[in-house]
Short mmCIF file of C-alpha atoms in Angstrom, two decimals:
data_model
loop_
_atom_site.label_atom_id
_atom_site.label_comp_id
_atom_site.label_asym_id
_atom_site.label_seq_id
_atom_site.Cartn_x
_atom_site.Cartn_y
_atom_site.Cartn_z
CA MET A 1 -7.15 -35.41 -22.07
CA LEU A 2 -4.78 -32.45 -22.10
CA THR A 3 -7.37 -30.18 -23.67
CA GLY A 4 -9.94 -31.26 -21.11
CA TRP A 5 -7.62 -30.41 -18.24
CA ARG A 6 -6.82 -27.06 -19.80
CA ASP A 7 -10.51 -26.30 -20.08
CA VAL A 8 -10.90 -27.15 -16.39
CA TRP A 9 -8.12 -24.74 -15.49
CA ARG A 10 -9.59 -22.09 -17.75
CA TRP A 11 -12.87 -22.18 -15.87
CA ALA A 12 -11.11 -22.53 -12.54
CA VAL A 13 -9.39 -19.21 -13.30
CA LEU A 14 -12.29 -17.46 -15.00
CA LEU A 15 -14.95 -17.89 -12.30
CA PRO A 16 -12.98 -16.65 -9.24
CA ALA A 17 -11.43 -13.87 -11.34
CA LEU A 18 -14.90 -12.63 -12.27
CA LEU A 19 -15.91 -12.79 -8.58
CA LEU A 20 -12.91 -10.63 -7.62
CA ALA A 21 -13.68 -8.21 -10.45
CA LEU A 22 -17.34 -7.92 -9.35
CA PRO A 23 -16.86 -5.20 -6.66
CA VAL A 24 -15.22 -2.78 -9.10
CA LEU A 25 -17.84 -3.55 -11.77
CA VAL A 26 -20.62 -2.91 -9.24
CA ILE A 27 -19.13 0.47 -8.39
CA PHE A 28 -19.14 1.60 -12.02
CA ALA A 29 -22.56 0.05 -12.65
CA SER A 30 -23.98 2.36 -9.96
CA LEU A 31 -23.47 5.26 -12.39
CA LEU A 32 -26.32 3.87 -14.51
CA GLN A 33 -28.78 5.03 -11.82
CA PRO A 34 -27.63 8.55 -10.88
CA GLN A 35 -28.79 9.91 -7.52
CA THR A 36 -29.79 13.37 -8.73
CA GLU A 37 -30.78 14.89 -5.38
CA ILE A 38 -27.67 13.69 -3.58
CA TRP A 39 -25.38 14.88 -6.39
CA GLN A 40 -27.04 18.29 -6.38
CA HIS A 41 -26.50 18.54 -2.64
CA LEU A 42 -22.88 17.43 -2.93
CA ARG A 43 -22.21 19.76 -5.85
CA GLN A 44 -23.59 22.73 -3.96
CA THR A 45 -21.73 21.98 -0.74
CA VAL A 46 -18.64 19.75 -0.56
CA LEU A 47 -17.94 18.11 -3.94
CA ALA A 48 -15.46 20.80 -4.99
CA ASP A 49 -13.61 20.34 -1.69
CA TYR A 50 -13.47 16.58 -2.25
CA VAL A 51 -11.97 16.98 -5.72
CA VAL A 52 -9.51 19.78 -4.89
CA ASN A 53 -8.31 18.32 -1.60
CA SER A 54 -7.91 14.82 -3.04
CA LEU A 55 -5.90 16.12 -5.99
CA LEU A 56 -3.76 18.36 -3.77
CA LEU A 57 -3.20 15.51 -1.32
CA ALA A 58 -2.15 13.07 -4.04
CA GLY A 59 -0.07 15.65 -5.91
CA GLY A 60 1.66 16.94 -2.77
CA THR A 61 2.37 13.42 -1.54
CA GLY A 62 3.75 12.43 -4.92
CA LEU A 63 6.04 15.46 -4.97
CA GLY A 64 7.21 14.87 -1.40
CA ALA A 65 7.85 11.18 -2.01
CA LEU A 66 9.67 12.00 -5.25
CA LEU A 67 12.02 14.49 -3.59
CA LEU A 68 12.78 12.37 -0.53
CA GLY A 69 13.01 9.07 -2.41
CA THR A 70 15.02 10.27 -5.41
CA GLY A 71 17.44 12.34 -3.33
CA SER A 72 18.12 9.50 -0.89
CA ALA A 73 18.47 6.96 -3.70
CA TRP A 74 21.00 9.12 -5.58
CA LEU A 75 23.18 9.73 -2.52
CA VAL A 76 23.15 6.07 -1.43
CA SER A 77 23.84 4.69 -4.91
CA GLN A 78 26.57 7.16 -5.87
CA TYR A 79 28.61 8.08 -2.78
CA GLN A 80 30.68 6.18 -0.24
CA PHE A 81 30.03 7.66 3.20
CA ILE A 82 29.99 6.74 6.86
CA GLY A 83 27.12 4.39 7.73
CA ARG A 84 26.07 3.81 4.11
CA ARG A 85 25.94 0.02 4.61
CA PHE A 86 23.21 0.43 7.22
CA ILE A 87 21.37 3.54 6.03
CA GLN A 88 20.66 2.01 2.61
CA TRP A 89 18.21 -0.49 4.12
CA LEU A 90 17.17 1.55 7.15
CA LEU A 91 15.61 4.02 4.70
CA LEU A 92 12.97 1.36 3.99
CA LEU A 93 11.75 1.26 7.62
CA PRO A 94 9.04 3.96 7.22
CA LEU A 95 7.14 1.45 5.06
CA ALA A 96 6.36 -0.38 8.32
CA MET A 97 4.66 2.73 9.73
CA PRO A 98 1.03 3.09 8.54
CA ALA A 99 0.16 6.68 7.65
CA TYR A 100 -2.68 6.93 10.16
CA ILE A 101 -0.37 5.81 12.99
CA ILE A 102 2.31 8.37 12.20
CA ALA A 103 -0.46 10.99 12.04
CA TYR A 104 -1.66 10.10 15.55
CA THR A 105 1.90 10.16 16.87
CA TYR A 106 2.85 13.56 15.49
CA THR A 107 -0.45 15.00 16.64
CA GLY A 108 0.41 13.94 20.18
CA LEU A 109 3.87 15.48 19.81
CA LEU A 110 2.97 18.76 18.10
CA ASP A 111 -0.53 19.67 19.31
CA PHE A 112 -1.08 22.53 21.76
CA ALA A 113 -1.10 20.11 24.71
CA GLY A 114 1.84 18.10 23.35
CA PRO A 115 5.31 18.03 24.88
CA LEU A 116 6.92 20.32 22.31
CA GLN A 117 4.55 23.27 22.67
CA SER A 118 4.24 22.72 26.42
CA TYR A 119 8.02 22.97 26.78
CA LEU A 120 8.09 26.04 24.54
CA ARG A 121 5.50 27.82 26.70
CA GLU A 122 7.30 26.80 29.87
CA LEU A 123 10.61 28.07 28.51
CA THR A 124 9.33 31.42 27.22
CA GLY A 125 6.35 32.14 29.45
CA TRP A 126 4.11 32.51 26.40
CA ARG A 127 0.43 31.69 26.54
CA TYR A 128 -2.09 30.60 23.93
CA GLY A 129 -2.21 33.17 21.14
CA ASP A 130 1.19 34.70 21.93
CA TYR A 131 3.03 32.70 19.31
CA TRP A 132 2.50 30.99 15.96
CA PHE A 133 3.00 27.24 15.56
CA PRO A 134 2.36 25.18 12.40
CA GLN A 135 -0.98 23.35 12.48
CA ILE A 136 -0.37 19.63 12.11
CA ARG A 137 -4.07 18.87 11.56
CA SER A 138 -4.29 20.32 8.08
CA LEU A 139 -3.96 19.37 4.44
CA GLY A 140 -0.27 20.29 4.55
CA GLY A 141 0.20 18.12 7.63
CA ALA A 142 -1.48 15.17 5.91
CA ILE A 143 0.80 15.59 2.87
CA ILE A 144 3.89 15.57 5.10
CA MET A 145 2.72 12.50 7.03
CA LEU A 146 1.99 10.54 3.85
CA SER A 147 5.24 11.63 2.19
CA LEU A 148 7.29 10.43 5.17
CA VAL A 149 5.91 6.89 4.98
CA LEU A 150 5.48 6.54 1.21
CA TYR A 151 8.81 7.85 -0.11
CA PRO A 152 10.35 4.29 0.07
CA TYR A 153 8.27 3.38 -3.01
CA VAL A 154 10.31 5.89 -4.99
CA TYR A 155 13.53 5.12 -3.12
CA MET A 156 13.50 1.39 -3.92
CA LEU A 157 12.87 1.81 -7.63
CA ALA A 158 15.11 4.85 -8.08
CA ARG A 159 18.02 3.29 -6.22
CA THR A 160 17.88 0.19 -8.41
CA ALA A 161 17.68 2.35 -11.55
CA PHE A 162 20.66 4.48 -10.50
CA SER A 163 22.73 1.44 -9.46
CA GLU A 164 22.18 -0.30 -12.80
CA GLN A 165 23.53 2.62 -14.86
CA SER A 166 26.85 1.84 -16.51
CA ALA A 167 30.08 3.56 -15.53
CA SER A 168 30.71 4.29 -19.22
CA LEU A 169 27.80 6.73 -19.19
CA PHE A 170 29.40 8.77 -16.44
CA GLU A 171 32.80 8.65 -18.17
CA ALA A 172 31.31 9.76 -21.50
CA SER A 173 29.40 12.54 -19.79
CA ARG A 174 32.53 13.82 -18.05
CA THR A 175 34.50 13.57 -21.31
CA LEU A 176 31.96 15.89 -22.92
CA GLY A 177 32.55 18.45 -20.16
CA SER A 178 29.61 17.77 -17.84
CA THR A 179 29.97 18.33 -14.13
CA PRO A 180 28.60 15.68 -11.71
CA ARG A 181 25.55 17.88 -11.17
CA GLN A 182 24.96 18.23 -14.91
CA HIS A 183 25.39 14.48 -15.32
CA PHE A 184 22.64 13.93 -12.77
CA TRP A 185 20.13 16.26 -14.47
CA ARG A 186 20.98 15.44 -18.10
CA VAL A 187 21.82 11.72 -18.02
CA ALA A 188 21.16 9.84 -14.76
CA LEU A 189 17.77 11.35 -13.92
CA PRO A 190 16.26 10.90 -17.43
CA LEU A 191 17.44 7.27 -17.49
CA ALA A 192 15.82 6.61 -14.11
CA ARG A 193 12.67 8.58 -14.94
CA PRO A 194 10.40 5.58 -15.71
CA ALA A 195 11.25 3.94 -12.37
CA ILE A 196 10.85 7.21 -10.48
CA LEU A 197 7.48 7.91 -12.09
CA THR A 198 6.29 4.41 -11.23
CA GLY A 199 7.21 4.88 -7.57
CA THR A 200 5.61 8.32 -7.51
CA ALA A 201 2.40 6.93 -9.00
CA LEU A 202 2.29 4.23 -6.31
CA ALA A 203 2.66 6.88 -3.60
CA MET A 204 -0.09 8.99 -5.16
CA MET A 205 -2.46 6.01 -5.35
CA GLU A 206 -1.86 5.31 -1.67
CA ALA A 207 -2.63 8.97 -0.93
CA PHE A 208 -5.91 8.75 -2.86
CA ALA A 209 -6.79 5.62 -0.83
CA ASP A 210 -5.92 7.03 2.60
CA TYR A 211 -8.74 7.40 5.10
CA GLY A 212 -7.32 7.29 8.63
CA THR A 213 -4.98 10.28 8.25
CA VAL A 214 -7.35 12.65 6.47
CA GLN A 215 -10.27 11.75 8.71
CA TYR A 216 -8.24 12.38 11.86
CA PHE A 217 -6.86 15.65 10.49
CA GLY A 218 -10.31 16.83 9.40
CA VAL A 219 -9.41 17.06 5.70
CA THR A 220 -12.39 16.48 3.39
CA THR A 221 -11.44 14.11 0.59
CA PHE A 222 -13.24 11.48 -1.46
CA THR A 223 -12.58 8.76 1.13
CA THR A 224 -14.09 10.77 4.00
CA GLY A 225 -16.92 11.88 1.71
CA ILE A 226 -17.78 8.27 0.86
CA PHE A 227 -18.12 7.45 4.56
CA ARG A 228 -20.27 10.54 5.18
CA THR A 229 -22.54 9.84 2.22
CA TRP A 230 -23.08 6.23 3.23
CA PHE A 231 -23.36 6.50 7.00
CA GLY A 232 -24.37 10.14 7.38
CA MET A 233 -26.82 10.47 4.49
CA GLY A 234 -27.79 6.79 4.41
CA SER A 235 -27.21 6.43 0.68
CA GLN A 236 -25.31 3.38 -0.55
CA ALA A 237 -25.90 4.37 -4.17
CA GLY A 238 -24.55 7.89 -3.61
CA ALA A 239 -21.48 6.49 -1.84
CA ALA A 240 -20.94 4.03 -4.68
CA GLN A 241 -21.07 6.82 -7.26
CA LEU A 242 -18.59 8.90 -5.28
CA ALA A 243 -16.42 5.79 -5.14
CA ALA A 244 -16.70 5.43 -8.92
CA LEU A 245 -15.51 9.01 -9.35
CA LEU A 246 -12.54 8.38 -7.05
CA THR A 247 -11.71 5.17 -8.89
CA GLY A 248 -11.80 7.13 -12.13
CA PHE A 249 -9.10 9.47 -10.80
CA VAL A 250 -6.96 6.49 -9.76
CA LEU A 251 -7.34 4.76 -13.13
CA MET A 252 -6.48 8.02 -14.91
CA LEU A 253 -3.32 8.18 -12.81
CA LEU A 254 -2.47 4.59 -13.80
CA LEU A 255 -3.03 5.33 -17.49
CA LEU A 256 -0.95 8.51 -17.24
CA GLU A 257 1.91 6.60 -15.62
CA GLN A 258 1.80 3.88 -18.31
CA TRP A 259 1.60 6.49 -21.07
CA SER A 260 4.66 8.27 -19.70
CA ARG A 261 6.64 5.04 -19.76
CA ARG A 262 5.64 4.34 -23.36
CA LYS A 263 6.60 7.78 -24.56
CA ILE A 264 9.95 7.97 -22.75
CA ARG A 265 12.24 5.06 -23.49
CA TYR A 266 15.94 4.83 -22.79
CA PHE A 267 18.20 1.88 -23.42
CA HIS A 268 21.55 1.34 -21.79
CA GLN A 269 23.93 -1.46 -20.90
CA GLY A 270 23.75 -2.32 -17.20
CA GLN A 271 26.39 -5.05 -16.80
CA ARG A 272 27.82 -5.29 -13.32
CA SER A 273 31.35 -5.30 -14.78
CA GLN A 274 30.77 -1.76 -16.01
CA SER A 275 28.91 -0.47 -12.95
CA GLN A 276 30.03 2.85 -11.61
CA ALA A 277 32.24 2.80 -8.51
CA LEU A 278 31.05 4.72 -5.47
CA ARG A 279 32.50 8.21 -5.31
CA LYS A 280 34.77 8.99 -2.39
CA THR A 281 34.59 12.37 -0.75
CA SER A 282 35.88 14.25 2.29
CA ALA A 283 34.88 13.37 5.86
CA GLY A 284 32.89 16.61 6.15
CA ARG A 285 30.86 15.92 3.02
CA GLN A 286 30.31 12.33 4.12
CA LEU A 287 28.79 13.62 7.36
CA VAL A 288 26.53 15.99 5.42
CA ILE A 289 25.37 13.15 3.14
CA LEU A 290 24.69 10.94 6.18
CA LEU A 291 22.63 13.70 7.80
CA LEU A 292 20.63 14.29 4.61
CA CYS A 293 19.86 10.57 4.26
CA SER A 294 18.94 10.36 7.95
CA VAL A 295 16.26 13.08 7.77
CA PRO A 296 13.48 10.96 6.21
CA LEU A 297 14.44 7.98 8.39
CA LEU A 298 14.45 10.10 11.54
CA PHE A 299 11.07 11.74 11.00
CA GLY A 300 9.45 8.85 9.13
CA PHE A 301 10.28 6.09 11.61
CA ILE A 302 12.61 6.79 14.54
CA VAL A 303 10.71 9.71 16.10
CA PRO A 304 7.20 8.19 15.84
CA ALA A 305 8.38 4.70 16.84
CA THR A 306 10.20 6.13 19.88
CA GLN A 307 7.12 8.10 20.93
CA LEU A 308 4.88 5.05 20.51
CA ALA A 309 7.25 2.96 22.62
CA SER A 310 7.31 5.65 25.30
CA TRP A 311 3.51 5.83 25.45
CA ALA A 312 3.20 2.05 25.41
CA LEU A 313 5.64 1.61 28.31
CA THR A 314 3.80 4.25 30.31
CA ASN A 315 0.30 2.85 29.74
CA TYR A 316 0.82 -0.87 29.16
CA GLN A 317 -0.68 -1.80 32.53
CA LEU A 318 -3.97 -0.20 31.45
CA THR A 319 -4.03 -1.49 27.87
CA LEU A 320 -2.34 -4.91 28.13
CA ASN A 321 -5.43 -6.88 29.15
CA GLN A 322 -7.76 -9.58 27.89
CA GLN A 323 -9.30 -7.22 25.35
CA PHE A 324 -5.86 -6.53 23.86
CA LEU A 325 -5.15 -10.27 23.60
CA THR A 326 -8.50 -10.71 21.83
CA LEU A 327 -7.53 -7.94 19.39
CA ILE A 328 -4.26 -9.71 18.65
CA TRP A 329 -6.05 -13.02 18.04
CA ASN A 330 -8.69 -11.39 15.81
CA SER A 331 -6.10 -9.47 13.80
CA PHE A 332 -3.62 -12.31 13.35
CA SER A 333 -6.21 -15.00 12.59
CA LEU A 334 -7.99 -12.76 10.08
CA ALA A 335 -4.70 -11.78 8.44
CA ALA A 336 -3.53 -15.41 8.30
CA LEU A 337 -6.83 -16.61 6.81
CA SER A 338 -6.88 -13.83 4.22
CA ALA A 339 -3.23 -14.32 3.29
CA GLY A 340 -3.81 -18.04 2.77
CA VAL A 341 -6.85 -17.43 0.55
CA VAL A 342 -5.10 -14.73 -1.48
CA VAL A 343 -1.97 -16.83 -2.06
CA LEU A 344 -4.05 -19.84 -3.13
CA LEU A 345 -5.87 -17.62 -5.62
CA ALA A 346 -2.54 -16.25 -6.85
CA LEU A 347 -1.22 -19.80 -7.37
CA LEU A 348 -4.40 -20.72 -9.23
CA PHE A 349 -4.27 -17.65 -11.49
CA ALA A 350 -0.52 -17.76 -12.17
CA TYR A 351 -0.53 -21.47 -13.00
CA GLY A 352 -3.70 -21.10 -15.07
CA LYS A 353 -1.97 -18.41 -17.13
CA ARG A 354 1.01 -20.73 -17.58
CA LEU A 355 -1.24 -23.51 -18.86
CA ARG A 356 -3.61 -21.47 -21.00
CA ARG A 357 -2.37 -18.13 -22.33
CA ASP A 358 -5.52 -16.93 -24.07
CA VAL A 359 -7.79 -13.96 -23.62
CA LEU A 360 -10.34 -15.87 -21.51
CA VAL A 361 -7.63 -16.39 -18.88
CA LEU A 362 -5.39 -13.35 -19.22
CA ALA A 363 -8.10 -10.67 -19.36
CA PRO A 364 -10.05 -11.69 -16.20
CA VAL A 365 -6.82 -12.06 -14.21
CA ARG A 366 -5.66 -8.61 -15.26
CA VAL A 367 -9.00 -7.09 -14.28
CA ALA A 368 -8.97 -8.91 -10.93
CA ALA A 369 -5.42 -7.69 -10.25
CA LEU A 370 -6.50 -4.05 -10.68
CA GLY A 371 -7.90 -4.15 -7.15
CA TYR A 372 -4.60 -3.03 -5.65
CA ALA A 373 -5.00 0.29 -7.43
CA VAL A 374 -8.49 0.77 -5.98
CA PRO A 375 -8.90 2.30 -2.49
CA GLY A 376 -10.07 0.01 0.29
CA THR A 377 -13.13 2.20 0.84
CA VAL A 378 -14.23 1.67 -2.76
CA ILE A 379 -13.70 -2.09 -2.61
CA ALA A 380 -15.67 -2.31 0.66
CA ILE A 381 -18.67 -0.63 -0.94
CA GLY A 382 -18.35 -2.79 -4.06
CA VAL A 383 -18.36 -5.89 -1.86
CA MET A 384 -21.17 -4.79 0.46
CA ILE A 385 -23.75 -3.90 -2.21
CA PRO A 386 -23.94 -7.29 -4.02
CA LEU A 387 -23.54 -9.32 -0.80
CA ALA A 388 -26.32 -7.37 0.92
CA TYR A 389 -28.52 -7.96 -2.14
CA VAL A 390 -27.85 -11.71 -2.02
CA ASP A 391 -28.41 -11.84 1.75
CA GLY A 392 -31.72 -10.01 1.39
CA HIS A 393 -33.02 -12.46 -1.20
CA ILE A 394 -31.86 -15.53 0.73
CA ASP A 395 -33.51 -14.20 3.89
CA ALA A 396 -36.78 -13.48 2.07
CA LEU A 397 -36.88 -16.91 0.43
CA ALA A 398 -36.05 -18.70 3.69
CA GLU A 399 -38.83 -16.87 5.50
CA GLN A 400 -41.31 -17.55 2.68
CA TRP A 401 -40.49 -21.24 2.31
CA PHE A 402 -39.45 -22.32 5.81
CA GLY A 403 -40.63 -19.51 8.10
CA VAL A 404 -37.12 -18.76 9.40
CA ARG A 405 -34.83 -15.74 9.09
CA THR A 406 -31.29 -16.42 7.91
CA GLY A 407 -29.90 -12.97 8.70
CA LEU A 408 -26.68 -11.74 7.11
CA ILE A 409 -24.94 -14.85 5.83
CA PHE A 410 -22.34 -13.12 3.67
CA SER A 411 -22.33 -9.35 4.25
CA GLY A 412 -22.38 -9.64 8.04
CA THR A 413 -19.58 -12.19 8.40
CA LEU A 414 -15.86 -12.52 7.82
CA PHE A 415 -16.61 -13.72 4.29
CA ALA A 416 -17.11 -10.11 3.18
CA LEU A 417 -13.80 -9.04 4.76
CA VAL A 418 -11.82 -11.89 3.21
CA LEU A 419 -13.36 -11.17 -0.20
CA ALA A 420 -12.46 -7.48 0.08
CA TYR A 421 -8.90 -8.29 1.11
CA SER A 422 -8.61 -10.75 -1.78
CA VAL A 423 -9.65 -8.04 -4.24
CA ARG A 424 -7.38 -5.44 -2.62
CA PHE A 425 -4.19 -7.49 -2.27
CA LEU A 426 -4.30 -10.12 -5.01
CA ALA A 427 -1.81 -8.15 -7.12
CA VAL A 428 0.78 -8.21 -4.31
CA SER A 429 0.67 -12.01 -4.09
CA LEU A 430 0.30 -12.58 -7.82
CA HIS A 431 3.43 -10.58 -8.61
CA SER A 432 5.54 -12.69 -6.23
CA VAL A 433 4.15 -16.03 -7.43
CA GLU A 434 4.47 -15.16 -11.12
CA ALA A 435 8.06 -14.04 -10.59
CA GLY A 436 8.80 -17.46 -9.07
CA LEU A 437 7.01 -19.36 -11.84
CA GLN A 438 9.01 -17.55 -14.51
CA ARG A 439 12.19 -19.08 -13.04
CA ILE A 440 10.86 -22.62 -13.60
CA LYS A 441 11.69 -23.89 -17.07
CA PRO A 442 8.77 -25.22 -19.16
CA SER A 443 10.84 -28.33 -19.82
CA MET A 444 10.24 -29.38 -16.20
CA ASP A 445 6.47 -29.28 -16.84
CA ASN A 446 6.92 -31.36 -20.00
CA ALA A 447 9.09 -33.91 -18.20
CA ALA A 448 6.53 -34.32 -15.41
CA ARG A 449 3.67 -34.62 -17.92
CA SER A 450 5.59 -37.25 -19.89
CA LEU A 451 5.76 -39.30 -16.69
CA GLY A 452 1.97 -39.26 -16.46
CA CYS A 453 1.39 -36.37 -14.05
CA SER A 454 -1.74 -34.32 -14.50
CA PRO A 455 -1.46 -30.49 -14.45
CA PHE A 456 -2.62 -30.49 -10.83
CA LYS A 457 0.04 -33.07 -9.88
CA VAL A 458 2.67 -30.97 -11.69
CA LEU A 459 1.65 -27.98 -9.62
CA GLN A 460 1.58 -29.99 -6.39
CA ARG A 461 4.79 -32.03 -6.81
CA VAL A 462 7.01 -29.76 -8.94
CA HIS A 463 5.99 -26.12 -8.75
CA VAL A 464 4.88 -25.70 -5.14
CA PRO A 465 8.17 -27.04 -3.68
CA LEU A 466 10.18 -24.82 -6.04
CA LEU A 467 7.95 -21.83 -5.25
CA ARG A 468 8.38 -22.13 -1.48
CA SER A 469 10.30 -18.86 -1.07
CA SER A 470 7.99 -16.93 -3.43
CA VAL A 471 4.88 -18.24 -1.66
CA LEU A 472 6.35 -17.38 1.74
CA ALA A 473 7.14 -13.84 0.57
CA ALA A 474 3.60 -13.45 -0.80
CA LEU A 475 2.07 -14.75 2.44
CA LEU A 476 4.11 -12.35 4.52
CA LEU A 477 3.37 -9.29 2.39
CA VAL A 478 -0.38 -9.95 2.26
CA PHE A 479 -0.47 -10.79 5.98
CA VAL A 480 0.98 -7.42 6.95
CA ASP A 481 -1.11 -5.50 4.40
CA VAL A 482 -4.28 -7.02 5.85
CA LEU A 483 -3.11 -6.26 9.38
CA LYS A 484 -2.69 -2.56 8.50
CA GLU A 485 -5.82 -2.16 6.34
CA LEU A 486 -8.24 0.29 7.98
CA PRO A 487 -11.12 1.58 5.76
CA ALA A 488 -12.29 -1.78 4.40
CA THR A 489 -12.14 -3.29 7.88
CA LEU A 490 -14.10 -0.39 9.37
CA ILE A 491 -16.94 -0.86 6.87
CA LEU A 492 -17.15 -4.64 6.58
CA ARG A 493 -16.19 -6.04 10.00
CA PRO A 494 -18.92 -8.04 11.76
CA PHE A 495 -20.56 -6.64 14.87
CA ASN A 496 -18.44 -6.94 18.04
CA PHE A 497 -15.37 -7.82 15.97
CA ASN A 498 -12.38 -5.51 16.36
CA THR A 499 -8.83 -5.58 15.05
CA LEU A 500 -5.66 -3.78 16.09
CA ALA A 501 -6.07 -1.25 13.26
CA VAL A 502 -9.70 -0.48 14.12
CA ARG A 503 -9.00 -0.24 17.86
CA THR A 504 -6.07 2.10 17.23
CA TYR A 505 -8.33 4.28 15.10
CA GLU A 506 -11.11 4.30 17.72
CA LEU A 507 -8.79 5.25 20.58
CA ALA A 508 -7.07 7.97 18.56
CA SER A 509 -10.44 9.37 17.46
CA ASP A 510 -11.34 9.66 21.16
CA GLU A 511 -8.04 11.56 21.69
CA ARG A 512 -6.68 8.67 23.77
CA LEU A 513 -3.38 8.69 21.91
CA ALA A 514 -1.33 7.13 24.70
CA ASP A 515 -3.82 4.26 25.00
CA ALA A 516 -3.64 3.74 21.22
CA ALA A 517 0.13 3.33 21.36
CA LEU A 518 0.26 -0.38 22.24
CA PRO A 519 -1.95 -1.69 19.39
CA ALA A 520 -0.27 0.78 17.01
CA LEU A 521 3.18 -0.42 18.08
CA ALA A 522 2.11 -4.03 17.53
CA ILE A 523 1.13 -3.18 13.94
CA VAL A 524 4.44 -1.40 13.33
CA LEU A 525 6.55 -4.24 14.74
CA VAL A 526 4.79 -6.81 12.55
CA GLY A 527 5.16 -4.43 9.60
CA LEU A 528 8.94 -4.68 9.96
CA LEU A 529 8.86 -8.26 8.61
CA PRO A 530 8.15 -7.42 4.95
CA VAL A 531 10.49 -4.42 5.20
CA ILE A 532 13.33 -6.80 6.12
CA LEU A 533 12.29 -8.99 3.18
CA LEU A 534 12.33 -5.97 0.85
CA ALA A 535 15.72 -4.90 2.17
CA ARG A 536 17.15 -8.31 1.34
CA SER A 537 15.68 -8.19 -2.16
CA VAL A 538 17.07 -4.70 -2.77
CA LYS A 539 20.52 -5.90 -1.73
CA ALA A 540 20.23 -8.92 -4.02
CA VAL A 541 19.18 -6.76 -6.98
CA ASN A 542 22.18 -4.51 -6.47
CA GLY A 543 24.61 -7.40 -6.17
CA GLU A 544 25.23 -7.03 -2.45
CA THR A 545 25.35 -9.73 0.20
CA PRO A 546 21.97 -9.96 2.00
#
């Protein structure tokens, strides 16, 4: 009986895992039928720009996130200064600000018609062409925008790595004659290097996946090129092959990050009893440290959020209408549905792995969980191609047999969106659920089974109640990720179906930045929920009271 149940769970994991892996497999399968004419055209015109700009964008964002995140993490974890208790979690707030929203906000602030340049001209009497001002709509501007909202990936991991380092390391380093600065470069930084590289790789993958920022700034990257090839040139196959090339870059980045962690290994004792005490310093230096830590928070959250609130208060009478309420309902219902589906899949996969740890279960789940490393644009294309193929055949058969047209059953409905979100965000939910399952002793499973409970009853009566906090965290994280997702929603949404993210993008593309403020602010406010959750987890990891 036990073996039969395990076989059921094996197939229950294998089939949906293969479905979630299908979009990525479809993308790579498109390379088997190369579009020679399209590739020749791309190679002669814009392909070099796609490659160079995408690499520069990812590399620049990774460097910016590394500098901001590592510097902030070191100061917060090592020094006692005024406001440290609050700044240590406030530094996570930029995670709630989607990159495309911060791009719209700073464009409104810094463009020629924005308040800053208008005030400068009014103050000096200068006219257009009389002065130089940095161009926000550029590759450099996109790198800055992405760095400001992605540095918390590095900050979270680096801060934990620095906080876990033993005080004996610092004492031994000082005994050997090292200054605090030398200790940082020779001891602390190498020990934290794996965590820092992981955070940097996450920021770079997000930069590769970005569409809203680069499209608005007019920067040609793979994501904008995929849209142009599909909708401008009318070639799904060409877009899929561009997507495969982009996915190859992302997978190479993942392999490089894993290789770096294998080659560089450091072992140290991290007991809390030996943790290093915070260094005390003068009031002047404390103020300097506070100002340095406040820079990424100020420009990554406070300034754009304040500007959005100002625009929203000025224009709410024009934008707060029935259409806005419909956008809220569409966005929240879609996010809630997708989060529920993704968490159920995560429970299924995590519990299936617990029951049956063999290659037929582990391998498909690992492949399905790779979706988080794949840009939303790529996943959307990988979902659309097979669903459109299925819809076409169903429609043809229905017309042939029954004389009716079925239309787009899968590719033209919310099914396609939910499938894409499941592929994109499964890893987020799976990580949370698996972490909760690991805290449940196997002896509890054995006790429940000895009382006659089937594996499903064990999951229902034992694991789900104990996993309540992990499931809630997974639901919240996926909910907000779906709410912010732009490229997949743009491609796969049904006709006459809009969300807050899409409407914000449409209004900003029409240069109606003030009108875009209210839906953008709604996304940011909801995005604060997982940031608060992350702040509590960071405090718990570092032994602080949440």
